[in-house]
């Protein structure tokens, strides 16, 4: 999970040598700065382009982390509830079996994510990126009301937390890409994955409080402290991005006709010598976006069918290879391995959280050597091997087998966070249009919804053995699909990737 990255690339705004429509660009554009953009074979190029210099790398870092703090809450959301189920259920009146209530409380979050992701498409039509993010954070801050120990209140405002995550997952990658200078982009895209891993790990660390008998049961407020953290993060995101730095995407401001505000944002970010060039590139990107805009229905055309299918399959295996279920229900999962020993259960969960965080520190080395397709195929093969070992060891419950099974799960989590997770979230927007990426992100919430609702019943009815047999079959099918349809994109720009997948000339 450490390297799970909400998509940070969008084809329509990537080209610095931007393709333009011949009929709309019949003359040379020469801004006051002296940079010229020249039409040649349907493209507009900035001659004498220089790297833009920012006023303060410290301020830029704070702004980027502020925007991407939604990645932290996305990771935190995966695990914080499963660690608190027993204590939360001691405070409320249940209206079903434990499995039914766990499934409902887990599923309500991705339902909110789907609603948020769908609504973001319409919000961004009328609002700027930061205004849309404000709507998301208002929903997120309202989730503070989930601290009220009433079943319906917790469900309602956990749903609001999901709406916030859904909007954020759509807006953050576009916002970052449109705002961040190109030379710093890779650095901050890695940081997004790091924040997700930190979110998962933070939930596990806070769960150590449950080892204290005074912090669990019907007379404790520790679970409310765990529930209160995300709303606080959303508050500080708005404090930093909107109040202190007054940021927004220059491109979205230009699309809404707010040229003065867009110029002000550029001037706050860049040095005087870089302002005109950065502003011109934003204008050209807006023009390109307008001329190459495609509706959602176009993603089902033959041109986009292959890449959208790849994105949806990647998001499927991201959720259904098994490790997402282990993270989402770690307490229940490890209870069967540790004979319901709370201390051992908590230690298992914490070590697994650390395992998925470690790839954040070594991923740069692997990605500089290998291409994404190679890492994806390697990751799927390695994970299938881990799944088979877990299945074999699940037939015995002796101490040695439990320890080996846990070590294998940690390796599983490490390789998953190194390969499957980041590739799913980076390759999907790399090969798809923004509309295709939007559709694929919604699909991952659908897969998560199904997983979070049915897994407690799978664990009860099929046991860990049967569950992992299913995960292995699904992973193998995705391996076959990836081998035949996923192409290597290492070293290619978006135009070359389009040609590779038959979408460009």
CSV table of C-alpha atoms in Angstrom, one decimal:
chain,number,residue,atom,x,y,z
A,1,UNK,CA,0.0,0.0,0.0
A,2,UNK,CA,2.9,2.4,0.5
A,3,UNK,CA,3.3,3.0,-3.1
A,4,UNK,CA,-0.4,3.2,-4.0
A,5,UNK,CA,-0.6,6.4,-5.8
A,6,UNK,CA,-3.7,8.2,-6.8
A,7,UNK,CA,-3.1,8.9,-10.6
A,8,UNK,CA,-0.8,11.9,-11.1
A,9,UNK,CA,-0.7,12.1,-14.9
A,10,UNK,CA,-3.2,13.2,-17.5
A,11,UNK,CA,-2.5,12.9,-21.2
A,12,UNK,CA,-4.3,16.1,-22.2
A,13,UNK,CA,-2.0,18.3,-20.0
A,14,UNK,CA,1.2,16.4,-20.4
A,15,UNK,CA,2.6,17.6,-23.7
A,16,UNK,CA,4.9,20.5,-23.4
A,17,UNK,CA,5.1,20.3,-27.2
A,18,UNK,CA,1.4,20.6,-27.4
A,19,UNK,CA,-0.6,19.2,-30.3
A,20,UNK,CA,-2.9,21.8,-31.7
A,21,UNK,CA,-5.6,21.8,-34.4
A,22,UNK,CA,-4.3,23.2,-37.7
A,23,UNK,CA,-7.4,25.3,-38.3
A,24,UNK,CA,-7.2,27.0,-34.9
A,25,UNK,CA,-3.5,27.9,-34.9
A,26,UNK,CA,-2.7,29.6,-38.1
A,27,UNK,CA,-0.2,32.1,-36.8
A,28,UNK,CA,2.8,32.3,-34.5
A,29,UNK,CA,2.2,33.3,-30.9
A,30,UNK,CA,4.8,35.6,-29.5
A,31,UNK,CA,4.2,36.7,-25.8
A,32,UNK,CA,5.8,39.6,-24.1
A,33,UNK,CA,8.5,37.4,-22.6
A,34,UNK,CA,10.0,36.8,-26.0
A,35,UNK,CA,9.2,33.0,-26.0
A,36,UNK,CA,7.6,32.0,-29.2
A,37,UNK,CA,5.3,29.1,-29.9
A,38,UNK,CA,5.4,28.0,-33.5
A,39,UNK,CA,3.1,25.8,-35.5
A,40,UNK,CA,4.7,22.9,-37.3
A,41,UNK,CA,2.8,19.9,-38.5
A,42,UNK,CA,0.0,20.7,-36.1
A,43,UNK,CA,2.1,21.2,-33.0
A,44,UNK,CA,3.0,24.3,-31.0
A,45,UNK,CA,6.4,24.5,-29.5
A,46,UNK,CA,8.1,26.9,-27.1
A,47,UNK,CA,11.4,27.8,-28.4
A,48,UNK,CA,14.3,28.8,-26.1
A,49,UNK,CA,12.3,27.1,-23.3
A,50,UNK,CA,14.1,27.1,-19.9
A,51,UNK,CA,13.4,25.3,-16.7
A,52,UNK,CA,11.1,27.3,-14.5
A,53,UNK,CA,12.5,28.4,-11.2
A,54,UNK,CA,10.2,28.6,-8.1
A,55,UNK,CA,10.4,31.2,-5.5
A,56,UNK,CA,10.8,28.7,-2.7
A,57,UNK,CA,11.1,25.0,-2.9
A,58,UNK,CA,10.1,24.8,0.8
A,59,UNK,CA,6.8,26.6,0.1
A,60,UNK,CA,6.2,24.4,-3.0
A,61,UNK,CA,6.8,21.3,-0.9
A,62,UNK,CA,4.4,22.4,1.8
A,63,UNK,CA,1.7,23.2,-0.8
A,64,UNK,CA,2.2,19.8,-2.6
A,65,UNK,CA,2.0,17.9,0.7
A,66,UNK,CA,-1.0,19.9,1.7
A,67,UNK,CA,-2.9,19.0,-1.5
A,68,UNK,CA,-1.7,15.3,-1.3
A,69,UNK,CA,-2.6,15.0,2.4
A,70,UNK,CA,-5.7,13.3,1.0
A,71,UNK,CA,-3.4,10.4,0.1
A,72,UNK,CA,-2.7,10.0,3.9
A,73,UNK,CA,-6.4,9.9,4.7
A,74,UNK,CA,-7.0,7.5,1.8
A,75,UNK,CA,-4.5,5.1,3.3
A,76,UNK,CA,-5.7,5.7,6.9
A,77,UNK,CA,-9.3,4.8,5.8
A,78,UNK,CA,-8.2,1.3,4.7
A,79,UNK,CA,-7.4,0.1,8.1
A,80,UNK,CA,-8.6,2.3,11.0
A,81,UNK,CA,-12.1,0.8,11.2
A,82,UNK,CA,-11.1,-2.8,11.2
A,83,UNK,CA,-8.9,-2.2,14.2
A,84,UNK,CA,-11.7,-0.6,16.1
A,85,UNK,CA,-14.7,-2.9,15.3
A,86,UNK,CA,-14.9,-4.6,18.7
A,87,UNK,CA,-14.7,-1.4,20.7
A,88,UNK,CA,-17.1,0.6,18.4
A,89,UNK,CA,-19.6,-2.2,18.5
A,90,UNK,CA,-19.5,-2.2,22.3
A,91,UNK,CA,-20.8,1.4,22.1
A,92,UNK,CA,-23.7,1.0,19.7
A,93,UNK,CA,-26.7,-1.2,19.2
A,94,UNK,CA,-26.2,-3.6,16.4
A,95,UNK,CA,-29.1,-4.5,14.0
A,96,UNK,CA,-27.6,-7.7,12.5
A,97,UNK,CA,-25.0,-10.3,13.0
A,98,UNK,CA,-21.4,-9.3,13.5
A,99,UNK,CA,-20.4,-10.2,10.0
A,100,UNK,CA,-23.4,-8.4,8.5
A,101,UNK,CA,-22.6,-5.2,10.5
A,102,UNK,CA,-18.9,-5.4,9.7
A,103,UNK,CA,-19.7,-5.8,6.0
A,104,UNK,CA,-22.1,-2.8,6.2
A,105,UNK,CA,-19.8,-0.5,8.1
A,106,UNK,CA,-16.9,-1.4,5.7
A,107,UNK,CA,-18.9,-1.1,2.5
A,108,UNK,CA,-20.5,2.3,3.4
A,109,UNK,CA,-17.1,4.0,2.8
A,110,UNK,CA,-16.6,2.8,-0.8
A,111,UNK,CA,-20.2,3.6,-1.5
A,112,UNK,CA,-19.4,7.2,-0.5
A,113,UNK,CA,-16.3,7.1,-2.6
A,114,UNK,CA,-18.3,6.1,-5.7
A,115,UNK,CA,-20.8,8.9,-5.1
A,116,UNK,CA,-17.9,11.4,-4.5
A,117,UNK,CA,-16.0,10.2,-7.6
A,118,UNK,CA,-19.1,10.5,-9.8
A,119,UNK,CA,-20.0,13.9,-8.5
A,120,UNK,CA,-16.5,15.2,-9.0
A,121,UNK,CA,-17.0,15.1,-12.8
A,122,UNK,CA,-19.8,17.5,-12.5
A,123,UNK,CA,-18.2,19.7,-9.8
A,124,UNK,CA,-15.1,20.2,-11.9
A,125,UNK,CA,-17.3,21.4,-14.8
A,126,UNK,CA,-18.3,24.5,-12.8
A,127,UNK,CA,-15.7,24.9,-10.1
A,128,UNK,CA,-11.9,25.3,-10.1
A,129,UNK,CA,-9.7,22.5,-8.7
A,130,UNK,CA,-9.3,24.1,-5.3
A,131,UNK,CA,-13.0,24.9,-5.1
A,132,UNK,CA,-13.8,21.3,-5.8
A,133,UNK,CA,-11.3,20.3,-3.1
A,134,UNK,CA,-13.0,22.6,-0.7
A,135,UNK,CA,-16.3,20.8,-1.2
A,136,UNK,CA,-14.4,17.5,-0.6
A,137,UNK,CA,-12.9,18.8,2.6
A,138,UNK,CA,-16.2,20.1,3.9
A,139,UNK,CA,-17.6,16.6,3.6
A,140,UNK,CA,-14.4,15.3,5.3
A,141,UNK,CA,-14.6,17.7,8.2
A,142,UNK,CA,-18.3,16.8,8.7
A,143,UNK,CA,-17.2,13.2,9.3
A,144,UNK,CA,-16.2,14.4,12.8
A,145,UNK,CA,-19.8,13.7,13.6
A,146,UNK,CA,-19.1,10.0,13.3
A,147,UNK,CA,-17.7,10.3,16.8
A,148,UNK,CA,-21.3,10.3,18.1
A,149,UNK,CA,-21.8,6.7,19.4
A,150,UNK,CA,-25.0,6.1,17.5
A,151,UNK,CA,-25.0,3.5,14.8
A,152,UNK,CA,-26.8,5.6,12.2
A,153,UNK,CA,-24.6,8.6,12.8
A,154,UNK,CA,-21.4,6.6,12.4
A,155,UNK,CA,-22.7,5.1,9.1
A,156,UNK,CA,-23.9,8.5,7.8
A,157,UNK,CA,-20.7,10.4,8.4
A,158,UNK,CA,-18.5,7.5,7.5
A,159,UNK,CA,-20.3,7.8,4.1
A,160,UNK,CA,-19.3,11.5,4.1
A,161,UNK,CA,-15.7,10.5,4.7
A,162,UNK,CA,-16.0,8.3,1.6
A,163,UNK,CA,-17.5,11.1,-0.5
A,164,UNK,CA,-14.5,13.2,0.5
A,165,UNK,CA,-12.1,10.5,-0.5
A,166,UNK,CA,-13.9,9.9,-3.8
A,167,UNK,CA,-13.7,13.6,-4.8
A,168,UNK,CA,-10.1,13.9,-3.6
A,169,UNK,CA,-8.9,10.8,-5.6
A,170,UNK,CA,-10.2,12.5,-8.8
A,171,UNK,CA,-9.1,16.0,-8.1
A,172,UNK,CA,-5.7,15.6,-6.5
A,173,UNK,CA,-3.9,14.1,-9.5
A,174,UNK,CA,-5.2,16.7,-11.8
A,175,UNK,CA,-4.5,19.5,-9.4
A,176,UNK,CA,-0.9,18.4,-8.7
A,177,UNK,CA,-0.2,17.9,-12.4
A,178,UNK,CA,-1.5,21.3,-13.4
A,179,UNK,CA,0.2,23.1,-10.5
A,180,UNK,CA,3.5,21.4,-10.0
A,181,UNK,CA,6.5,22.5,-12.2
A,182,UNK,CA,7.5,19.7,-14.5
A,183,UNK,CA,11.1,19.4,-13.1
A,184,UNK,CA,9.7,18.5,-9.6
A,185,UNK,CA,6.8,16.3,-10.7
A,186,UNK,CA,8.5,12.9,-10.3
A,187,UNK,CA,9.7,13.8,-6.8
A,188,UNK,CA,6.2,14.7,-5.6
A,189,UNK,CA,4.5,11.8,-7.3
A,190,UNK,CA,6.6,9.4,-5.2
A,191,UNK,CA,5.7,11.4,-2.1
A,192,UNK,CA,2.0,10.8,-2.7
A,193,UNK,CA,2.6,7.0,-2.4
A,194,UNK,CA,4.7,7.6,0.7
A,195,UNK,CA,1.8,9.5,2.3
A,196,UNK,CA,-0.6,6.6,1.7
A,197,UNK,CA,1.7,4.2,3.4
A,198,UNK,CA,2.1,6.6,6.3
A,199,UNK,CA,-1.7,6.7,6.6
A,200,UNK,CA,-1.9,2.9,6.8
A,201,UNK,CA,1.0,2.7,9.2
A,202,UNK,CA,-0.4,5.5,11.4
A,203,UNK,CA,-3.7,3.6,11.9
A,204,UNK,CA,-1.7,0.5,13.0
A,205,UNK,CA,0.4,2.5,15.4
A,206,UNK,CA,-2.7,4.2,16.9
A,207,UNK,CA,-4.2,0.7,17.3
A,208,UNK,CA,-1.5,-0.2,19.8
A,209,UNK,CA,-3.6,1.7,22.3
A,210,UNK,CA,-6.1,-1.1,22.2
A,211,UNK,CA,-3.5,-3.3,24.0
A,212,UNK,CA,-4.4,-1.3,27.1
A,213,UNK,CA,-7.5,-2.8,28.5
A,214,UNK,CA,-8.6,0.6,29.7
A,215,UNK,CA,-8.7,1.8,26.1
A,216,UNK,CA,-11.1,-0.8,24.7
A,217,UNK,CA,-14.6,-1.8,25.7
A,218,UNK,CA,-17.7,0.3,26.4
A,219,UNK,CA,-16.1,2.8,28.7
A,220,UNK,CA,-13.3,4.2,26.5
A,221,UNK,CA,-13.0,7.0,24.0
A,222,UNK,CA,-9.9,5.8,22.2
A,223,UNK,CA,-11.9,4.8,19.1
A,224,UNK,CA,-13.2,8.3,18.9
A,225,UNK,CA,-9.6,9.6,18.8
A,226,UNK,CA,-8.9,7.3,15.9
A,227,UNK,CA,-12.0,8.5,14.1
A,228,UNK,CA,-11.2,12.2,14.7
A,229,UNK,CA,-7.8,12.2,12.9
A,230,UNK,CA,-9.0,12.4,9.2
A,231,UNK,CA,-11.3,15.5,9.8
A,232,UNK,CA,-8.3,17.3,11.4
A,233,UNK,CA,-6.2,16.5,8.4
A,234,UNK,CA,-8.9,17.9,6.0
A,235,UNK,CA,-9.0,21.1,8.2
A,236,UNK,CA,-5.3,21.6,7.9
A,237,UNK,CA,-5.3,21.0,4.2
A,238,UNK,CA,-7.7,23.9,3.7
A,239,UNK,CA,-5.7,26.0,6.2
A,240,UNK,CA,-2.5,25.5,4.2
A,241,UNK,CA,-3.7,25.4,0.6
A,242,UNK,CA,-6.5,27.9,0.6
A,243,UNK,CA,-6.0,30.2,3.6
A,244,UNK,CA,-2.2,30.6,3.9
A,245,UNK,CA,-1.0,30.0,0.3
A,246,UNK,CA,-4.2,30.9,-1.6
A,247,UNK,CA,-3.5,28.3,-4.3
A,248,UNK,CA,-5.4,27.0,-7.2
A,249,UNK,CA,-4.7,25.4,-10.6
A,250,UNK,CA,-3.8,28.1,-13.1
A,251,UNK,CA,-5.2,25.9,-15.9
A,252,UNK,CA,-8.6,25.5,-14.2
A,253,UNK,CA,-8.7,29.3,-13.4
A,254,UNK,CA,-8.0,30.0,-17.1
A,255,UNK,CA,-10.7,27.6,-18.2
A,256,UNK,CA,-13.2,29.6,-16.0
A,257,UNK,CA,-12.0,32.8,-17.6
A,258,UNK,CA,-10.2,34.0,-14.4
A,259,UNK,CA,-7.0,35.2,-16.0
A,260,UNK,CA,-5.9,37.6,-13.3
A,261,UNK,CA,-6.3,35.0,-10.6
A,262,UNK,CA,-4.4,32.5,-12.7
A,263,UNK,CA,-1.5,35.0,-13.2
A,264,UNK,CA,-1.4,35.7,-9.5
A,265,UNK,CA,-1.0,32.0,-8.7
A,266,UNK,CA,1.8,31.7,-11.2
A,267,UNK,CA,3.5,34.8,-9.7
A,268,UNK,CA,3.3,33.4,-6.2
A,269,UNK,CA,4.9,30.1,-7.3
A,270,UNK,CA,7.6,31.2,-9.8
A,271,UNK,CA,10.4,33.7,-10.0
A,272,UNK,CA,9.9,36.8,-12.1
A,273,UNK,CA,12.1,35.4,-14.9
A,274,UNK,CA,9.9,32.3,-15.2
A,275,UNK,CA,6.4,33.7,-14.8
A,276,UNK,CA,5.7,34.5,-18.5
A,277,UNK,CA,6.9,31.2,-19.7
A,278,UNK,CA,4.9,29.2,-17.1
A,279,UNK,CA,1.8,31.3,-17.8
A,280,UNK,CA,2.1,30.8,-21.5
A,281,UNK,CA,2.4,27.1,-21.1
A,282,UNK,CA,-0.8,27.1,-19.0
A,283,UNK,CA,-2.6,29.0,-21.7
A,284,UNK,CA,-1.5,26.5,-24.4
A,285,UNK,CA,-2.6,23.6,-22.3
A,286,UNK,CA,-6.0,25.1,-21.8
A,287,UNK,CA,-6.3,25.6,-25.6
A,288,UNK,CA,-5.2,22.0,-26.2
A,289,UNK,CA,-7.7,20.7,-23.7
A,290,UNK,CA,-10.5,22.5,-25.4
A,291,UNK,CA,-9.6,21.3,-28.8
A,292,UNK,CA,-9.1,17.6,-27.8
A,293,UNK,CA,-11.9,17.3,-25.3
A,294,UNK,CA,-13.8,14.0,-25.5
A,295,UNK,CA,-16.9,12.9,-23.7
A,296,UNK,CA,-17.2,10.0,-21.4
A,297,UNK,CA,-19.0,7.9,-24.1
A,298,UNK,CA,-15.9,8.0,-26.2
A,299,UNK,CA,-14.0,5.8,-23.8
A,300,UNK,CA,-16.1,2.8,-25.0
A,301,UNK,CA,-15.0,3.4,-28.6
A,302,UNK,CA,-12.5,1.0,-30.3
A,303,UNK,CA,-9.8,3.7,-30.0
A,304,UNK,CA,-9.9,3.6,-26.1
A,305,UNK,CA,-11.3,0.2,-25.4
A,306,UNK,CA,-8.0,-1.6,-24.9
A,307,UNK,CA,-6.5,1.0,-22.6
A,308,UNK,CA,-9.6,1.4,-20.5
A,309,UNK,CA,-9.9,-2.4,-20.2
A,310,UNK,CA,-6.3,-2.6,-19.0
A,311,UNK,CA,-6.9,0.2,-16.5
A,312,UNK,CA,-10.0,-1.6,-15.1
A,313,UNK,CA,-8.2,-5.0,-14.9
A,314,UNK,CA,-5.3,-3.3,-13.1
A,315,UNK,CA,-7.6,-1.7,-10.6
A,316,UNK,CA,-9.4,-5.1,-10.2
A,317,UNK,CA,-6.2,-7.0,-9.3
A,318,UNK,CA,-5.1,-4.2,-7.1
A,319,UNK,CA,-8.2,-5.0,-5.0
A,320,UNK,CA,-8.6,-8.7,-5.5
A,321,UNK,CA,-5.2,-10.2,-5.3
A,322,UNK,CA,-5.8,-10.7,-1.5
A,323,UNK,CA,-3.6,-8.2,0.3
A,324,UNK,CA,-6.2,-5.4,0.2
A,325,UNK,CA,-8.6,-7.8,2.0
A,326,UNK,CA,-5.9,-8.6,4.6
A,327,UNK,CA,-5.3,-4.9,5.3
A,328,UNK,CA,-9.0,-4.1,5.4
A,329,UNK,CA,-9.8,-6.9,7.8
A,330,UNK,CA,-6.4,-7.4,9.5
A,331,UNK,CA,-7.8,-7.9,13.0
A,332,UNK,CA,-10.2,-10.6,11.9
A,333,UNK,CA,-7.7,-12.2,9.5
A,334,UNK,CA,-4.9,-12.5,12.0
A,335,UNK,CA,-7.3,-13.6,14.8
A,336,UNK,CA,-7.5,-16.9,13.0
A,337,UNK,CA,-3.7,-17.2,12.9
A,338,UNK,CA,-3.0,-16.0,16.5
A,339,UNK,CA,-5.8,-17.9,18.3
A,340,UNK,CA,-7.5,-14.5,19.1
A,341,UNK,CA,-4.5,-13.3,21.0
A,342,UNK,CA,-5.0,-9.5,20.9
A,343,UNK,CA,-1.3,-8.7,21.5
A,344,UNK,CA,-0.1,-11.1,18.8
A,345,UNK,CA,-2.8,-9.8,16.5
A,346,UNK,CA,-1.7,-6.2,16.9
A,347,UNK,CA,1.9,-7.1,16.4
A,348,UNK,CA,1.1,-9.0,13.2
A,349,UNK,CA,-0.9,-6.0,11.9
A,350,UNK,CA,1.9,-3.5,12.8
A,351,UNK,CA,4.7,-5.5,11.2
A,352,UNK,CA,2.6,-6.0,8.0
A,353,UNK,CA,2.0,-2.2,7.9
A,354,UNK,CA,5.8,-1.6,8.2
A,355,UNK,CA,6.4,-4.2,5.4
A,356,UNK,CA,4.2,-2.3,3.0
A,357,UNK,CA,5.9,1.0,3.9
A,358,UNK,CA,9.4,-0.1,3.1
A,359,UNK,CA,9.1,0.0,-0.7
A,360,UNK,CA,8.7,3.7,-0.5
A,361,UNK,CA,12.4,3.9,0.3
A,362,UNK,CA,13.7,1.6,-2.5
A,363,UNK,CA,11.1,2.0,-5.3
A,364,UNK,CA,13.2,4.7,-7.1
A,365,UNK,CA,16.0,2.2,-7.6
A,366,UNK,CA,13.8,-0.4,-9.1
A,367,UNK,CA,11.9,2.0,-11.4
A,368,UNK,CA,15.1,3.4,-12.7
A,369,UNK,CA,16.2,0.0,-13.8
A,370,UNK,CA,13.0,-1.8,-14.9
A,371,UNK,CA,10.0,-0.9,-17.0
A,372,UNK,CA,6.5,-0.9,-15.6
A,373,UNK,CA,5.4,-3.9,-17.6
A,374,UNK,CA,8.4,-6.0,-16.4
A,375,UNK,CA,7.7,-5.0,-12.8
A,376,UNK,CA,4.0,-5.8,-13.2
A,377,UNK,CA,4.7,-9.3,-14.6
A,378,UNK,CA,7.3,-10.0,-12.0
A,379,UNK,CA,5.0,-8.8,-9.2
A,380,UNK,CA,2.1,-10.9,-10.3
A,381,UNK,CA,4.3,-14.0,-10.6
A,382,UNK,CA,5.8,-13.4,-7.2
A,383,UNK,CA,2.4,-12.8,-5.6
A,384,UNK,CA,1.0,-16.0,-7.1
A,385,UNK,CA,3.9,-17.9,-5.5
A,386,UNK,CA,3.1,-16.3,-2.2
A,387,UNK,CA,-0.5,-17.1,-2.5
A,388,UNK,CA,0.2,-20.8,-3.2
A,389,UNK,CA,2.5,-21.0,-0.1
A,390,UNK,CA,-0.2,-19.4,2.1
A,391,UNK,CA,-2.7,-21.9,0.8
A,392,UNK,CA,-0.4,-24.8,1.5
A,393,UNK,CA,0.5,-23.7,5.0
A,394,UNK,CA,-3.2,-22.9,5.9
A,395,UNK,CA,-3.9,-26.6,6.3
A,396,UNK,CA,-1.9,-26.7,9.5
A,397,UNK,CA,-2.0,-24.5,12.5
A,398,UNK,CA,1.3,-25.4,14.2
A,399,UNK,CA,3.4,-22.5,15.4
A,400,UNK,CA,6.1,-22.9,12.7
A,401,UNK,CA,3.6,-22.9,9.9
A,402,UNK,CA,1.9,-19.8,11.3
A,403,UNK,CA,5.2,-17.9,11.5
A,404,UNK,CA,6.2,-18.9,8.0
A,405,UNK,CA,2.8,-17.9,6.7
A,406,UNK,CA,3.1,-14.5,8.3
A,407,UNK,CA,6.6,-14.0,6.8
A,408,UNK,CA,5.2,-14.9,3.4
A,409,UNK,CA,2.4,-12.4,3.9
A,410,UNK,CA,4.9,-9.7,4.7
A,411,UNK,CA,6.8,-10.5,1.5
A,412,UNK,CA,3.5,-10.5,-0.3
A,413,UNK,CA,2.8,-7.0,1.1
A,414,UNK,CA,6.3,-5.7,0.3
A,415,UNK,CA,6.2,-6.9,-3.4
A,416,UNK,CA,2.6,-5.7,-3.8
A,417,UNK,CA,3.6,-2.2,-2.6
A,418,UNK,CA,6.6,-2.2,-4.8
A,419,UNK,CA,5.0,-3.4,-8.0
A,420,UNK,CA,1.2,-3.9,-8.3
A,421,UNK,CA,0.0,-0.9,-6.3
A,422,UNK,CA,2.1,1.9,-7.8
A,423,UNK,CA,1.9,0.5,-11.3
A,424,UNK,CA,-1.9,0.2,-11.2
A,425,UNK,CA,-2.2,3.9,-10.1
A,426,UNK,CA,0.5,5.3,-12.4
A,427,UNK,CA,0.0,3.2,-15.6
A,428,UNK,CA,-3.8,3.7,-15.7
A,429,UNK,CA,-3.6,7.5,-16.3
A,430,UNK,CA,-0.5,7.1,-18.3
A,431,UNK,CA,-2.2,5.1,-21.0
A,432,UNK,CA,-5.7,6.6,-20.7
A,433,UNK,CA,-7.3,9.9,-21.4
A,434,UNK,CA,-8.6,11.8,-18.4
A,435,UNK,CA,-12.1,10.4,-19.1
A,436,UNK,CA,-10.8,6.9,-19.2
A,437,UNK,CA,-8.8,7.4,-16.0
A,438,UNK,CA,-12.0,8.8,-14.4
A,439,UNK,CA,-13.9,5.7,-15.3
A,440,UNK,CA,-11.1,3.4,-14.1
A,441,UNK,CA,-10.9,5.2,-10.7
A,442,UNK,CA,-14.6,4.7,-10.2
A,443,UNK,CA,-14.2,1.0,-11.0
A,444,UNK,CA,-11.7,0.5,-8.2
A,445,UNK,CA,-14.2,1.8,-5.7
A,446,UNK,CA,-16.8,-0.7,-7.1
A,447,UNK,CA,-14.2,-3.5,-6.7
A,448,UNK,CA,-13.5,-2.3,-3.1
A,449,UNK,CA,-17.1,-2.1,-2.3
A,450,UNK,CA,-17.7,-5.7,-3.3
A,451,UNK,CA,-14.6,-6.9,-1.5
A,452,UNK,CA,-15.3,-5.1,1.8
A,453,UNK,CA,-18.8,-6.4,1.9
A,454,UNK,CA,-18.3,-10.0,1.0
A,455,UNK,CA,-14.9,-10.8,2.5
A,456,UNK,CA,-16.1,-11.4,6.1
A,457,UNK,CA,-18.5,-14.0,4.6
A,458,UNK,CA,-15.7,-15.5,2.5
A,459,UNK,CA,-13.5,-15.8,5.6
A,460,UNK,CA,-16.3,-17.5,7.5
A,461,UNK,CA,-17.6,-19.7,4.7
A,462,UNK,CA,-14.5,-20.5,2.7
A,463,UNK,CA,-11.8,-20.0,5.4
A,464,UNK,CA,-8.5,-18.5,4.6
A,465,UNK,CA,-7.7,-21.4,2.4
A,466,UNK,CA,-10.7,-21.1,0.1
A,467,UNK,CA,-10.3,-17.3,0.0
A,468,UNK,CA,-6.7,-17.5,-1.2
A,469,UNK,CA,-7.5,-20.1,-3.8
A,470,UNK,CA,-10.0,-17.6,-5.3
A,471,UNK,CA,-7.4,-14.8,-5.1
A,472,UNK,CA,-4.8,-17.0,-6.8
A,473,UNK,CA,-7.1,-17.9,-9.7
A,474,UNK,CA,-8.0,-14.2,-10.2
A,475,UNK,CA,-4.3,-13.2,-10.1
A,476,UNK,CA,-3.3,-15.8,-12.6
A,477,UNK,CA,-6.0,-14.7,-15.0
A,478,UNK,CA,-4.8,-11.1,-14.6
A,479,UNK,CA,-1.2,-12.3,-15.3
A,480,UNK,CA,-2.3,-13.9,-18.6
A,481,UNK,CA,-4.2,-10.7,-19.6
A,482,UNK,CA,-1.3,-8.5,-18.7
A,483,UNK,CA,1.2,-10.6,-20.6
A,484,UNK,CA,-0.7,-10.3,-23.8
A,485,UNK,CA,-2.2,-6.8,-23.6
A,486,UNK,CA,0.0,-4.6,-21.4
A,487,UNK,CA,2.9,-3.0,-23.3
A,488,UNK,CA,6.1,-1.5,-22.1
A,489,UNK,CA,6.0,2.3,-21.8
A,490,UNK,CA,9.4,3.0,-20.2
A,491,UNK,CA,11.1,6.0,-21.8
A,492,UNK,CA,8.1,6.9,-23.9
A,493,UNK,CA,6.2,10.2,-23.9
A,494,UNK,CA,2.4,10.3,-24.0
A,495,UNK,CA,2.3,10.7,-27.8
A,496,UNK,CA,4.5,7.6,-28.3
A,497,UNK,CA,2.3,5.7,-25.8
A,498,UNK,CA,-0.8,6.7,-27.8
A,499,UNK,CA,0.9,5.3,-31.0
A,500,UNK,CA,1.9,2.1,-29.1
A,501,UNK,CA,-1.7,1.4,-28.2
A,502,UNK,CA,-3.0,2.5,-31.6
A,503,UNK,CA,-4.6,5.7,-30.5
A,504,UNK,CA,-2.2,8.2,-32.3
A,505,UNK,CA,-0.4,8.7,-35.5
